[in-house]
Amino acid sequence: MRLIPYRFRRSAKLGRRSQVTSMLLAFAVVVTLVTIFILTALDRIADYANRLDDGRSRETTLGAIQTFEEQLHATLNDYAAWDDAAQFVYADDHEWIASNYGEMTVNSDLFDVALIMDAHQNVLMAYQDGHPVSWPPERYFDTSLPTLFDKASTTGGQTAPEATGFAQTETGVAAVGVALIRQKSGELDQPPQGRRYLVFARHLDREKIEKLAQTYVIGGLRFVQDGENSGHTVEIRNVHGKVLTRLSWLSRLPGDLGYAEVRPLVYCALAMVGLFFLLLFVSGSNTLDRLKADEAAARHLAMTDRLSGLLNRTGFFAALDALVVESSHRNEHVALLYLDLDGFKEVNDAYGHGTGDKLIRGVAAGLKALVGDRAVLARVGGDEFAIALSTTDLARVVDALSDHILGFFDEPFVIGERVATIGTSIGVAISPRGRIAGEELVRRADMAMYHAKETGRGRAEYYRPEMDAQREERNMLEIDLRIAIERRELTVVYQPVVEASTWRLVGVEALARWNRNGYGPVSPDIFIPIAESTGLIDQLGLFVLHKACETIAMWPELKVSVNISPGQFRDPAFALHVGSVFRKTGTDTSRVTLEMTEGYFIQSPERARAALAKLKQLGVKIALDDFGSGFSSVGYLRQFGFDRMKIDKSLLDALSEGTRAIDMLNATVALARSLDIPVTAEGVETEAQAMQLRLTGCDELQGYLFGKPMSVEEIDEIYRGGRRPRAVGAA
Ligand code: C2E
Ligand code: CA
Ligand code: CA
């Protein structure tokens, strides 16, 4: 046997954990993605700002270099298109030339090399940094100079005879310009051969670069060393397009700077967003947890029986299904024991619901102790319990358990000051290797339980397939009986009751008959229990009473007995119904006897007493029926004030068995008579019995000897024919 593990709960927990993990994971992914997006965007903005700034720096640098060249050009123009120069240079005034050109090269920001050349590019004067120099210009300058010279000397018309560009010199890189020396107006009265040209060079040295950097606000402007790989540079080319040098500057990286500035803020914001979401998640998952817990509690509540604390029907079905599935995996059998308490309703009716509830709790606790943790135990109905267990050793375990349970009910329950004796009927159904599903298993166990009840209560019964057919047959019977009662198709027959001393007809017992449509007569021993268990007995009983009352109106000298089932008697309004029948039929109630068996009086003495008192107020007599068939006690006769006792046929059957039975019969009848309670003997079939019973003290006799239950007409015949049933030969 094995306890059902709480797999639901565990798997729910596992599911919960993986759910949390996946949510956390998703959350982390989202936060990471958002972070990446934002940082990438910022990076792009920074990069863009950097590139924008670098572009601007490049423009500025280019502009600075161009301005550097243009400044030289402007200076050159000033010095070459000059009326004084046109006069003194062509006059070969060396002094003037030296002081106005050559010596101007010293410490000059405008030009540091000055040459005067003739039309054939012969040097007439050469000065550098304030001193005359003697280097040949083709060596000192790269090939840019002759090109510039050609340009300046061949232009004419609108264009000024000037040309500038960058060139490599032995000193470094310089802006170089060549211009025809002429009058300010541009006029010159010299033949081309006699023309003179002014050459200026302005070196772009470190100092000048710095100055440019300052003027144009280009941070870190500098020459790029050969082979150096600087990201952003501006090239300076000579007139032939050859790269002379490159300038680079310090990228200000405003984007990076801005980025650096905002980065902590961004991180902060991201952290805050992350924190916010984390808090949201945590609080959300807490809420979720709480909801889950609430749901679990509600589930638990929905599966639990409040009164007993056991599983209820819903809980049981869930647990049983799980057990069946599990057992099929483990190759074990599932046994289901279905218990229905015997006599619980009577205790409940007699002592009230408080006591009934205590009894249920007591039973639940007892069963729990019996089955322990090894099985599923549930209260599946008012007084129904179910036990499910899985085992490989089926017969031994189930038989032992049902024996223990039946043994447990042998002892009476003590509830406060009360003692209640109840029993239980057990139905057992088996699901071999879990092959039969829970629902069917319950149906089968219920069926077997029903059988156990039918066949004597207080026992265990295994399900057998033929029970289905029986149940089916019974269901059909029930349906047909209901219809028959509704259509008033039942009939009533009457069995003669005679005076023991004279055999004179003194009364009749009304007995119900049912001729089932399409089947024929059904014995009352079959349909009365069905009517009792389905509640149809209320209608049926009143119908018989009504019929009997109507009938005896025609036999003023006869008494009538009508059978009353415990089920009818239990109805608090029963006496009212009976009274109303008497009123409607105008019956003299003193002629009516209601026959009841002792069962209800044993189980609910107080209620029975109260119900009896109400009936007696109507004026009817009450007979204790079937005395001697159960555990009859003469004590009841006195206790409840019965008006008559009817000895059961089974007691008569014992007569033939010997003296002990006769002694008992004698004693019983004697006791009843001593209490002034008259006795009727039933089931009298022989004259010998009739003699014996008369001697014993029975004052009335009933049995086939005097007549079987018969129709109104037949009784009427006897009644009119001198009231000696035997005279008409009714046997
Ligand atoms: P009961 O009240 O003990 O009725 C007497 C039963 O014994 C009747 O069976 C009757 O036919 C039978 N009987 C009478 N004399 C003899 C005899 O000499 N020999 C034998 N072998 N049997 C004899 P019946 O009519 O089949 O009724 C069976 C039971 O059904 C009744 O037992 C009674 O408990 C119940 N019953 C019948 N009609 C009604 C009814 O209207 N209401 C209620 N509540 N129960 C009824
Ligand atoms: Ca009877
Ligand atoms: Ca009887």
Short mmCIF file of C-alpha atoms and ligand atoms in Angstrom, two decimals, residues 595 625-626 648 682, ligand 3:
data_model
loop_
_atom_site.label_atom_id
_atom_site.label_comp_id
_atom_site.label_asym_id
_atom_site.label_seq_id
_atom_site.Cartn_x
_atom_site.Cartn_y
_atom_site.Cartn_z
CA GLU A 595 -49.01 -2.21 11.98
CA ASP A 625 -45.88 -6.36 13.60
CA ASP A 626 -43.56 -9.29 12.93
CA ASP A 648 -44.38 -13.50 13.11
CA GLU A 682 -49.89 -14.76 11.65
CA CA B 3 -46.52 -9.52 9.73
#
